[in-house]
Amino acid sequence: MIITRQADYAIRCVLFLASKPVGIATMIGEIADSMGIPKSFLAKILQRLSKAEIVSSIRGVRGGFVLKRDVSDINLLEVIQSIDGPVAINRCAIDKHICGRSCNCSVHPIWIKLRALIQDYLSAVTFDKLVDTKGSIGTQKISLEGEIYGQRLSVR
Amino acid sequence: MIITRQADYAIRCVLFLASKPVGIATMIGEIADSMGIPKSFLAKILQRLSKAEIVSSIRGVRGGFVLKRDVSDINLLEVIQSIDGPVAINRCAIDKHICGRSCNCSVHPIWIKLRALIQDYLSAVTFDKLVDTKGSIGTQKISLEGEIYGQRLSVR
DNA sequence: TGAAAGAGGATATAATTTGTCCTGTTTATG
DNA sequence: CATAAACAGGACAAATTATATCCTCTTTCA
Ligand code: SF4
Ligand code: SF4
C-alpha cells in the first residue's frame, strides 16, 4: 500500500536533477549526498530511470546524469512505475487473472476505479509543479490551498 | 502500494457475513471454505476485525461470528485499516516525522492530499453497496464511471 | 594510457507477509 | 458434571520482498 523507499529515492533524485540547469550532468555521488540516498543504491535506481527514458547517463570521465526530457514532461506516476512497477491498491486491479474470484467479485470494480483515480492524480503532478515550491506551498499551481481534515497545509 | 492478502481476506470475510441473515452466527470454517481463505489464517484476521468492533465473536458450541454493526455502517477503509494499519501511498503522509526532509519537501503535500483522496473514496464504499451485486457487475449498480447507486464517489 | 565515471551481475541482510500449530478458555447440551 | 464444539492468543516457520553493498567490466576524456 506504500511505495518503496527506492521509489521515494527516485523521486528525490529526479527532483534534484530538475533543479539543475539543463545540460549539466550531475554525478551519482553529488545526488546521493544532497538527497540523503545511499550512493550504490542510487546507482541502481538511476539505471531504472535510465531504462525508462527519464534520465540520460553520460559515461566516462566528467560523466553523470541529466534529465532526458523537459521537467514538465515527467510526472510522478511514471517515475514511481519505473521503479515499483504498476501502481494499484489491490493486485487484481493490475491483472484480474491473478484472482479466480474476480469475475464474481463485487469489490473488484472498486479497485479498478480507485486505481484510475490514483493514476490520474499522480500523472497530473509533473515535476515543473514540484521544483521551486520549497517554502511556498499554498501559493503555487498545485491546488493545495484550503484545508484537509481541518489541518492547514503549510510547509515552512 | 498494495493492500496485503490479509486485508483482501478480511474484506471477503465481511462481505460474506454481510450476505448472511442478521443474528445468525457463522463458523470460521464455513467462511474460510466459501471465500477460499486458509482457515487458521482467517482465525487471526477475525480476531483483528473483532478488536475493531466490526464483527462480534460468539464462543463455545454453536458459536461463530456476526457483524457487529449494520452493513451500511461498515466501510472498506476501516476494514483495511483494522488489518493493515493506516492507509497511505507514502509513509510520510502517515507521520511526517519519519522523514527529516518533510519540512522542506515539495512532494510531501502531494502524499497528504492523495491520502485524503484515497481515504475519502474508500470510506464512501460501505458494504450495503457491495452485497448482492454478484454477477451483475457492469450492468448498473456499480459502474466504473464513478457512481455507486447513483451517488458520486469521487472526492473532487 | 590511465583515471574517472557509469553498467550490471551477484550477493548479503533485514523486514514483512503468509501461514501453521498448540494450548487454553468459553459454552451449549445431554 | 462431563464433554465436545468453537473461538483466543502466543509461538514459530517459511516464503517473499525490500534494502543495500560489492566487484568486475566498459566507456570516455585528457
Ligand atoms: S477477491 Fe475480489 S477484490 Fe479480492 S482480489 Fe479477488 S477480485 Fe480482487
Ligand atoms: S522525501 Fe519528501 S516525499 Fe519522500 S518521504 Fe521525505 S517528505 Fe515524504
Short mmCIF file of C-alpha atoms (C1' of nucleotides) and ligand atoms in Angstrom, two decimals:
data_model
loop_
_atom_site.label_atom_id
_atom_site.label_comp_id
_atom_site.label_asym_id
_atom_site.label_seq_id
_atom_site.Cartn_x
_atom_site.Cartn_y
_atom_site.Cartn_z
CA MET A 1 0.00 0.00 0.00
CA ILE A 2 3.05 2.14 0.31
CA ILE A 3 5.61 2.97 -2.32
CA THR A 4 9.05 1.58 -1.68
CA ARG A 5 11.95 3.57 -0.38
CA GLN A 6 13.50 3.14 -3.80
CA ALA A 7 10.62 4.95 -5.44
CA ASP A 8 10.86 7.80 -2.97
CA TYR A 9 14.59 7.98 -3.63
CA ALA A 10 13.88 8.07 -7.35
CA ILE A 11 11.51 10.98 -6.93
CA ARG A 12 14.03 12.87 -4.82
CA CYS A 13 16.62 12.18 -7.45
CA VAL A 14 14.53 13.44 -10.35
CA LEU A 15 13.57 16.45 -8.25
CA PHE A 16 17.23 17.20 -7.69
CA LEU A 17 18.10 16.87 -11.36
CA ALA A 18 15.12 19.04 -12.19
CA SER A 19 16.58 21.83 -10.10
CA LYS A 20 19.83 21.79 -12.05
CA PRO A 21 20.46 23.89 -15.14
CA VAL A 22 19.73 21.87 -18.26
CA GLY A 23 22.71 20.32 -19.97
CA ILE A 24 24.79 19.99 -16.80
CA ALA A 25 25.50 16.38 -15.84
CA THR A 26 25.46 15.52 -12.15
CA MET A 27 27.41 12.62 -10.69
CA ILE A 28 25.75 9.93 -8.61
CA GLY A 29 27.79 10.97 -5.59
CA GLU A 30 26.51 14.52 -5.62
CA ILE A 31 22.88 13.49 -5.94
CA ALA A 32 23.30 10.90 -3.22
CA ASP A 33 24.89 13.34 -0.80
CA SER A 34 22.42 16.11 -1.45
CA MET A 35 19.32 13.97 -1.20
CA GLY A 36 20.44 11.56 1.52
CA ILE A 37 20.43 8.42 -0.58
CA PRO A 38 22.93 5.55 -0.26
CA LYS A 39 25.22 6.02 -3.22
CA SER A 40 25.43 2.47 -4.53
CA PHE A 41 21.69 2.09 -4.09
CA LEU A 42 21.07 5.22 -6.07
CA ALA A 43 23.23 3.82 -8.87
CA LYS A 44 20.70 1.02 -9.28
CA ILE A 45 17.80 3.39 -9.18
CA LEU A 46 19.33 5.56 -11.86
CA GLN A 47 19.73 2.53 -14.08
CA ARG A 48 15.99 2.03 -13.97
CA LEU A 49 15.25 5.69 -14.53
CA SER A 50 17.58 5.49 -17.48
CA LYS A 51 15.77 2.48 -18.96
CA ALA A 52 12.50 4.35 -18.53
CA GLU A 53 14.00 7.21 -20.53
CA ILE A 54 13.53 9.64 -17.70
CA VAL A 55 17.23 10.36 -17.32
CA SER A 56 20.19 10.04 -19.64
CA SER A 57 23.50 8.73 -18.43
CA ILE A 58 26.82 10.03 -19.59
CA ARG A 59 29.64 7.57 -19.07
CA GLY A 60 33.31 8.13 -18.61
CA VAL A 61 35.25 10.96 -17.10
CA ARG A 62 33.11 14.05 -16.46
CA GLY A 63 30.05 11.87 -16.84
CA GLY A 64 26.89 11.82 -14.78
CA PHE A 65 23.15 12.12 -15.26
CA VAL A 66 20.78 14.58 -16.88
CA LEU A 67 17.02 14.59 -17.27
CA LYS A 68 16.20 13.24 -20.69
CA ARG A 69 13.04 15.28 -21.07
CA ASP A 70 11.66 18.61 -20.01
CA VAL A 71 10.59 18.78 -16.37
CA SER A 72 7.04 19.48 -17.48
CA ASP A 73 7.05 16.19 -19.35
CA ILE A 74 7.97 13.98 -16.40
CA ASN A 75 5.33 13.10 -13.86
CA LEU A 76 5.21 11.29 -10.54
CA LEU A 77 3.35 8.29 -11.90
CA GLU A 78 5.96 7.29 -14.43
CA VAL A 79 8.82 7.75 -12.01
CA ILE A 80 7.10 5.50 -9.49
CA GLN A 81 6.16 2.95 -12.13
CA SER A 82 9.68 2.80 -13.49
CA ILE A 83 10.82 1.65 -10.05
CA ASP A 84 7.93 -0.15 -8.39
CA GLY A 85 6.02 -1.35 -11.41
CA PRO A 86 2.27 -0.89 -11.84
CA VAL A 87 0.51 1.30 -9.30
CA ALA A 88 -2.57 -0.10 -7.60
CA ILE A 89 -4.09 -0.71 -4.22
CA ASN A 90 -5.00 -4.34 -4.89
CA ARG A 91 -3.23 -6.71 -7.25
CA CYS A 92 -6.42 -7.69 -9.03
CA ALA A 93 -6.65 -4.15 -10.38
CA ILE A 94 -3.42 -4.78 -12.25
CA ASP A 95 -4.28 -8.22 -13.55
CA LYS A 96 -7.68 -9.68 -12.79
CA HIS A 97 -6.45 -13.16 -13.69
CA ILE A 98 -4.40 -13.45 -10.55
CA CYS A 99 -7.63 -13.91 -8.62
CA GLY A 100 -10.10 -16.60 -9.59
CA ARG A 101 -12.92 -14.71 -7.92
CA SER A 102 -12.56 -11.50 -9.89
CA CYS A 103 -15.40 -12.31 -12.26
CA ASN A 104 -17.92 -12.60 -9.47
CA CYS A 105 -16.37 -10.16 -7.06
CA SER A 106 -18.28 -7.03 -6.23
CA VAL A 107 -15.21 -5.38 -4.76
CA HIS A 108 -13.06 -5.80 -7.84
CA PRO A 109 -14.57 -2.83 -9.73
CA ILE A 110 -13.82 -0.63 -6.74
CA TRP A 111 -10.11 -1.33 -7.09
CA ILE A 112 -10.24 -0.66 -10.80
CA LYS A 113 -11.84 2.69 -10.23
CA LEU A 114 -9.57 3.65 -7.37
CA ARG A 115 -6.55 2.74 -9.40
CA ALA A 116 -7.68 5.04 -12.19
CA LEU A 117 -8.21 7.79 -9.66
CA ILE A 118 -4.72 7.42 -8.22
CA GLN A 119 -3.08 7.19 -11.61
CA ASP A 120 -4.88 10.27 -12.83
CA TYR A 121 -3.82 12.16 -9.77
CA LEU A 122 -0.17 11.12 -9.93
CA SER A 123 0.19 11.61 -13.65
CA ALA A 124 -1.08 15.16 -13.29
CA VAL A 125 1.79 16.02 -10.97
CA THR A 126 4.62 16.95 -13.28
CA PHE A 127 7.99 17.99 -11.94
CA ASP A 128 7.71 21.58 -13.06
CA LYS A 129 5.00 21.82 -10.41
CA LEU A 130 7.35 20.43 -7.80
CA VAL A 131 10.53 22.38 -8.31
CA ASP A 132 10.93 25.78 -6.74
CA THR A 133 7.95 25.28 -4.46
CA LYS A 134 10.13 24.90 -1.41
CA GLY A 135 8.79 27.06 1.34
CA SER A 136 5.94 28.33 -0.71
CA ILE A 137 3.37 25.60 -0.83
CA GLY A 138 -0.04 27.15 -0.82
CA THR A 139 0.76 29.92 -3.24
CA GLN A 140 1.61 27.59 -6.07
CA LYS A 141 -0.04 25.99 -9.04
CA ILE A 142 -0.75 22.72 -7.26
CA SER A 143 -4.11 23.28 -5.70
CA LEU A 144 -3.31 22.56 -2.10
CA GLU A 145 -5.00 25.64 -0.79
CA GLY A 146 -7.78 25.05 1.60
CA GLU A 147 -7.90 22.55 4.34
CA ILE A 148 -7.50 18.84 4.58
CA TYR A 149 -9.21 17.37 7.56
CA GLY A 150 -9.10 20.69 9.32
CA GLN A 151 -5.36 20.99 9.07
CA ARG A 152 -3.97 23.83 7.09
CA LEU A 153 -1.33 22.56 4.73
CA SER A 154 1.78 24.56 5.12
CA VAL A 155 5.40 23.83 4.50
CA ARG A 156 7.94 26.03 6.12
CA MET B 1 1.44 0.25 -2.52
CA ILE B 2 -0.78 -2.76 -2.39
CA ILE B 3 -3.01 -3.97 0.40
CA THR B 4 -1.97 -7.25 1.94
CA ARG B 5 -3.61 -10.55 1.23
CA GLN B 6 -4.87 -10.43 4.80
CA ALA B 7 -6.79 -7.23 4.10
CA ASP B 8 -8.34 -8.72 0.99
CA TYR B 9 -9.32 -11.78 3.01
CA ALA B 10 -10.84 -9.52 5.64
CA ILE B 11 -12.94 -7.76 3.03
CA ARG B 12 -14.13 -11.07 1.58
CA CYS B 13 -14.96 -12.21 5.05
CA VAL B 14 -17.01 -9.14 5.94
CA LEU B 15 -18.71 -9.40 2.56
CA PHE B 16 -19.67 -12.98 3.32
CA LEU B 17 -21.02 -12.14 6.74
CA ALA B 18 -22.90 -9.22 5.22
CA SER B 19 -24.73 -11.64 2.95
CA LYS B 20 -25.98 -13.70 5.88
CA PRO B 21 -29.26 -13.03 7.69
CA VAL B 22 -28.66 -10.89 10.76
CA GLY B 23 -28.39 -12.76 14.03
CA ILE B 24 -27.06 -15.96 12.52
CA ALA B 25 -23.52 -16.78 13.61
CA THR B 26 -21.20 -18.30 11.04
CA MET B 27 -18.26 -20.52 11.94
CA ILE B 28 -14.72 -19.76 10.78
CA GLY B 29 -14.68 -22.96 8.75
CA GLU B 30 -17.70 -22.02 6.70
CA ILE B 31 -16.39 -18.56 5.89
CA ALA B 32 -13.00 -19.97 5.03
CA ASP B 33 -14.39 -22.61 2.69
CA SER B 34 -16.80 -20.27 0.97
CA MET B 35 -14.35 -17.47 0.43
CA GLY B 36 -11.20 -19.51 -0.23
CA ILE B 37 -9.26 -18.38 2.81
CA PRO B 38 -6.89 -20.60 4.84
CA LYS B 39 -8.88 -21.39 7.95
CA SER B 40 -6.27 -20.78 10.63
CA PHE B 41 -5.21 -17.60 8.90
CA LEU B 42 -8.77 -16.39 8.85
CA ALA B 43 -9.00 -17.00 12.57
CA LYS B 44 -6.29 -14.40 13.08
CA ILE B 45 -7.97 -11.96 10.77
CA LEU B 46 -11.26 -12.32 12.59
CA GLN B 47 -9.53 -11.51 15.85
CA ARG B 48 -8.50 -8.18 14.42
CA LEU B 49 -11.91 -7.48 12.96
CA SER B 50 -13.30 -8.27 16.37
CA LYS B 51 -10.96 -5.81 18.09
CA ALA B 52 -12.00 -3.18 15.57
CA GLU B 53 -15.62 -3.83 16.56
CA ILE B 54 -16.54 -4.80 13.04
CA VAL B 55 -17.55 -8.33 13.97
CA SER B 56 -18.65 -9.98 17.19
CA SER B 57 -17.44 -13.41 18.18
CA ILE B 58 -19.56 -15.96 19.93
CA ARG B 59 -17.55 -18.59 21.74
CA GLY B 60 -18.40 -22.13 22.65
CA VAL B 61 -20.61 -24.70 21.00
CA ARG B 62 -22.80 -23.19 18.26
CA GLY B 63 -20.52 -20.18 18.25
CA GLY B 64 -19.17 -18.21 15.32
CA PHE B 65 -19.11 -14.67 14.04
CA VAL B 66 -21.66 -11.99 13.27
CA LEU B 67 -21.30 -8.45 12.01
CA LYS B 68 -21.40 -6.12 14.95
CA ARG B 69 -22.93 -3.23 13.04
CA ASP B 70 -25.30 -2.68 10.17
CA VAL B 71 -23.77 -3.32 6.74
CA SER B 72 -24.36 0.30 5.82
CA ASP B 73 -22.21 1.32 8.77
CA ILE B 74 -19.11 -0.65 7.77
CA ASN B 75 -16.87 0.66 5.03
CA LEU B 76 -13.84 -0.57 3.13
CA LEU B 77 -11.47 1.88 4.75
CA GLU B 78 -12.00 0.72 8.29
CA VAL B 79 -11.80 -2.94 7.36
CA ILE B 80 -8.49 -2.35 5.63
CA GLN B 81 -7.18 -0.19 8.45
CA SER B 82 -8.11 -2.74 11.05
CA ILE B 83 -5.78 -5.20 9.31
CA ASP B 84 -3.07 -3.21 7.56
CA GLY B 85 -2.99 -0.09 9.69
CA PRO B 86 -3.04 3.42 8.27
CA VAL B 87 -3.68 3.76 4.56
CA ALA B 88 -1.29 5.87 2.52
CA ILE B 89 0.89 5.77 -0.54
CA ASN B 90 3.98 7.13 1.20
CA ARG B 91 4.88 6.72 4.86
CA CYS B 92 5.46 10.43 5.36
CA ALA B 93 1.77 11.00 4.79
CA ILE B 94 1.09 8.97 7.91
CA ASP B 95 3.77 10.53 10.08
CA LYS B 96 5.86 13.33 8.69
CA HIS B 97 8.42 12.85 11.45
CA ILE B 98 9.72 9.65 9.94
CA CYS B 99 11.40 11.71 7.24
CA GLY B 100 13.75 14.50 8.16
CA ARG B 101 13.16 16.18 4.83
CA SER B 102 9.40 16.52 5.14
CA CYS B 103 9.53 20.15 6.19
CA ASN B 104 11.32 21.22 3.04
CA CYS B 105 9.91 18.63 0.70
CA SER B 106 7.72 19.79 -2.12
CA VAL B 107 6.42 16.28 -2.72
CA HIS B 108 5.20 15.73 0.81
CA PRO B 109 1.97 17.74 0.40
CA ILE B 110 1.14 15.62 -2.62
CA TRP B 111 1.09 12.49 -0.48
CA ILE B 112 -1.05 14.19 2.12
CA LYS B 113 -3.59 15.18 -0.48
CA LEU B 114 -3.57 11.83 -2.23
CA ARG B 115 -4.03 10.05 1.05
CA ALA B 116 -7.11 12.14 1.81
CA LEU B 117 -8.43 11.30 -1.63
CA ILE B 118 -7.99 7.58 -1.15
CA GLN B 119 -9.42 7.59 2.33
CA ASP B 120 -12.46 9.54 1.23
CA TYR B 121 -13.02 7.14 -1.61
CA LEU B 122 -12.67 4.01 0.48
CA SER B 123 -14.74 5.27 3.37
CA ALA B 124 -17.58 6.03 0.97
CA VAL B 125 -17.79 2.38 -0.02
CA THR B 126 -20.00 0.78 2.59
CA PHE B 127 -20.85 -2.89 2.48
CA ASP B 128 -24.50 -2.40 1.69
CA LYS B 129 -23.23 -1.16 -1.67
CA LEU B 130 -21.21 -4.32 -2.15
CA VAL B 131 -23.59 -7.11 -1.21
CA ASP B 132 -25.93 -8.69 -3.74
CA THR B 133 -24.09 -7.24 -6.70
CA LYS B 134 -22.57 -10.61 -7.54
CA GLY B 135 -23.00 -11.44 -11.18
CA SER B 136 -24.28 -8.02 -12.02
CA ILE B 137 -21.03 -6.19 -12.33
CA GLY B 138 -21.12 -3.82 -15.23
CA THR B 139 -24.87 -3.73 -15.51
CA GLN B 140 -25.80 -0.82 -13.36
CA LYS B 141 -25.36 -0.98 -9.65
CA ILE B 142 -21.64 -0.39 -9.62
CA SER B 143 -20.32 1.26 -12.70
CA LEU B 144 -16.78 2.15 -13.49
CA GLU B 145 -17.87 5.63 -14.35
CA GLY B 146 -17.59 6.67 -10.76
CA GLU B 147 -21.04 6.13 -9.45
CA ILE B 148 -22.34 3.73 -6.91
CA TYR B 149 -26.06 3.58 -6.61
CA GLY B 150 -26.19 6.92 -8.27
CA GLN B 151 -24.01 8.55 -5.68
CA ARG B 152 -20.92 10.28 -6.88
CA LEU B 153 -17.92 8.76 -5.18
CA SER B 154 -15.08 10.95 -6.24
CA VAL B 155 -13.80 13.49 -3.83
CA ARG B 156 -13.06 16.26 -6.19
"C1'" DT C 1 47.39 5.17 -21.38
"C1'" DG C 2 45.14 5.83 -17.09
"C1'" DA C 3 41.97 7.64 -14.02
"C1'" DA C 4 37.08 8.87 -13.56
"C1'" DA C 5 32.59 7.58 -14.00
"C1'" DG C 6 28.55 4.62 -15.05
"C1'" DA C 7 26.66 -0.62 -16.14
"C1'" DG C 8 25.30 -4.63 -14.41
"C1'" DG C 9 25.52 -9.06 -12.03
"C1'" DA C 10 25.98 -11.39 -7.62
"C1'" DT C 11 25.22 -11.48 -3.05
"C1'" DA C 12 24.12 -10.32 1.79
"C1'" DT C 13 20.90 -8.68 5.35
"C1'" DA C 14 16.69 -7.30 7.21
"C1'" DA C 15 11.86 -6.75 7.28
"C1'" DT C 16 7.44 -8.17 6.16
"C1'" DT C 17 3.98 -11.36 4.80
"C1'" DT C 18 1.83 -15.57 4.88
"C1'" DG C 19 0.54 -19.32 7.19
"C1'" DT C 20 0.54 -23.27 10.80
"C1'" DC C 21 0.33 -25.25 15.35
"C1'" DC C 22 -0.52 -25.82 20.03
"C1'" DT C 23 -2.55 -24.88 24.31
"C1'" DG C 24 -6.09 -22.56 26.82
"C1'" DT C 25 -10.87 -20.74 27.55
"C1'" DT C 26 -15.77 -20.46 26.88
"C1'" DT C 27 -20.23 -22.57 26.46
"C1'" DA C 28 -24.32 -25.43 24.88
"C1'" DT C 29 -26.05 -29.74 25.76
"C1'" DG C 30 -27.02 -34.44 27.42
"C1'" DC D 1 -20.92 -32.63 35.71
"C1'" DA D 2 -18.62 -34.15 31.52
"C1'" DT D 3 -17.71 -33.46 27.01
"C1'" DA D 4 -17.11 -31.80 22.67
"C1'" DA D 5 -17.55 -27.71 19.79
"C1'" DA D 6 -15.86 -23.44 18.89
"C1'" DC D 7 -13.01 -19.19 19.44
"C1'" DA D 8 -8.47 -16.76 21.75
"C1'" DG D 9 -3.95 -15.98 21.51
"C1'" DG D 10 1.01 -16.83 21.61
"C1'" DA D 11 4.92 -19.00 19.31
"C1'" DC D 12 7.01 -20.12 15.40
"C1'" DA D 13 8.27 -21.48 10.45
"C1'" DA D 14 8.60 -20.47 5.56
"C1'" DA D 15 8.48 -17.52 1.72
"C1'" DT D 16 8.80 -13.24 -0.32
"C1'" DT D 17 10.28 -8.63 -0.80
"C1'" DA D 18 13.00 -4.59 0.30
"C1'" DT D 19 17.29 -2.60 1.21
"C1'" DA D 20 21.87 -2.25 0.46
"C1'" DT D 21 26.75 -3.36 -0.80
"C1'" DC D 22 30.49 -5.15 -3.66
"C1'" DC D 23 33.03 -6.43 -7.56
"C1'" DT D 24 34.27 -6.50 -12.24
"C1'" DC D 25 33.55 -4.57 -16.78
"C1'" DT D 26 33.05 -0.85 -20.15
"C1'" DT D 27 33.19 3.86 -21.66
"C1'" DT D 28 35.36 8.26 -22.23
"C1'" DC D 29 38.09 12.30 -21.55
"C1'" DA D 30 42.54 14.34 -21.06
S1 SF4 E 1 -11.43 -11.21 -4.13
FE1 SF4 E 1 -12.23 -9.60 -5.37
S2 SF4 E 1 -11.06 -7.92 -4.61
FE2 SF4 E 1 -10.04 -9.59 -3.68
S3 SF4 E 1 -8.52 -9.98 -5.20
FE3 SF4 E 1 -10.12 -11.29 -5.87
S4 SF4 E 1 -11.17 -9.96 -7.25
FE4 SF4 E 1 -9.83 -8.59 -6.25
S1 SF4 E 2 11.38 12.96 0.89
FE1 SF4 E 2 9.54 14.13 0.84
S2 SF4 E 2 8.19 12.65 -0.02
FE2 SF4 E 2 9.93 11.41 0.40
S3 SF4 E 2 9.42 10.73 2.41
FE3 SF4 E 2 10.56 12.55 2.85
S4 SF4 E 2 8.93 14.01 2.94
FE4 SF4 E 2 7.91 12.30 2.10
#
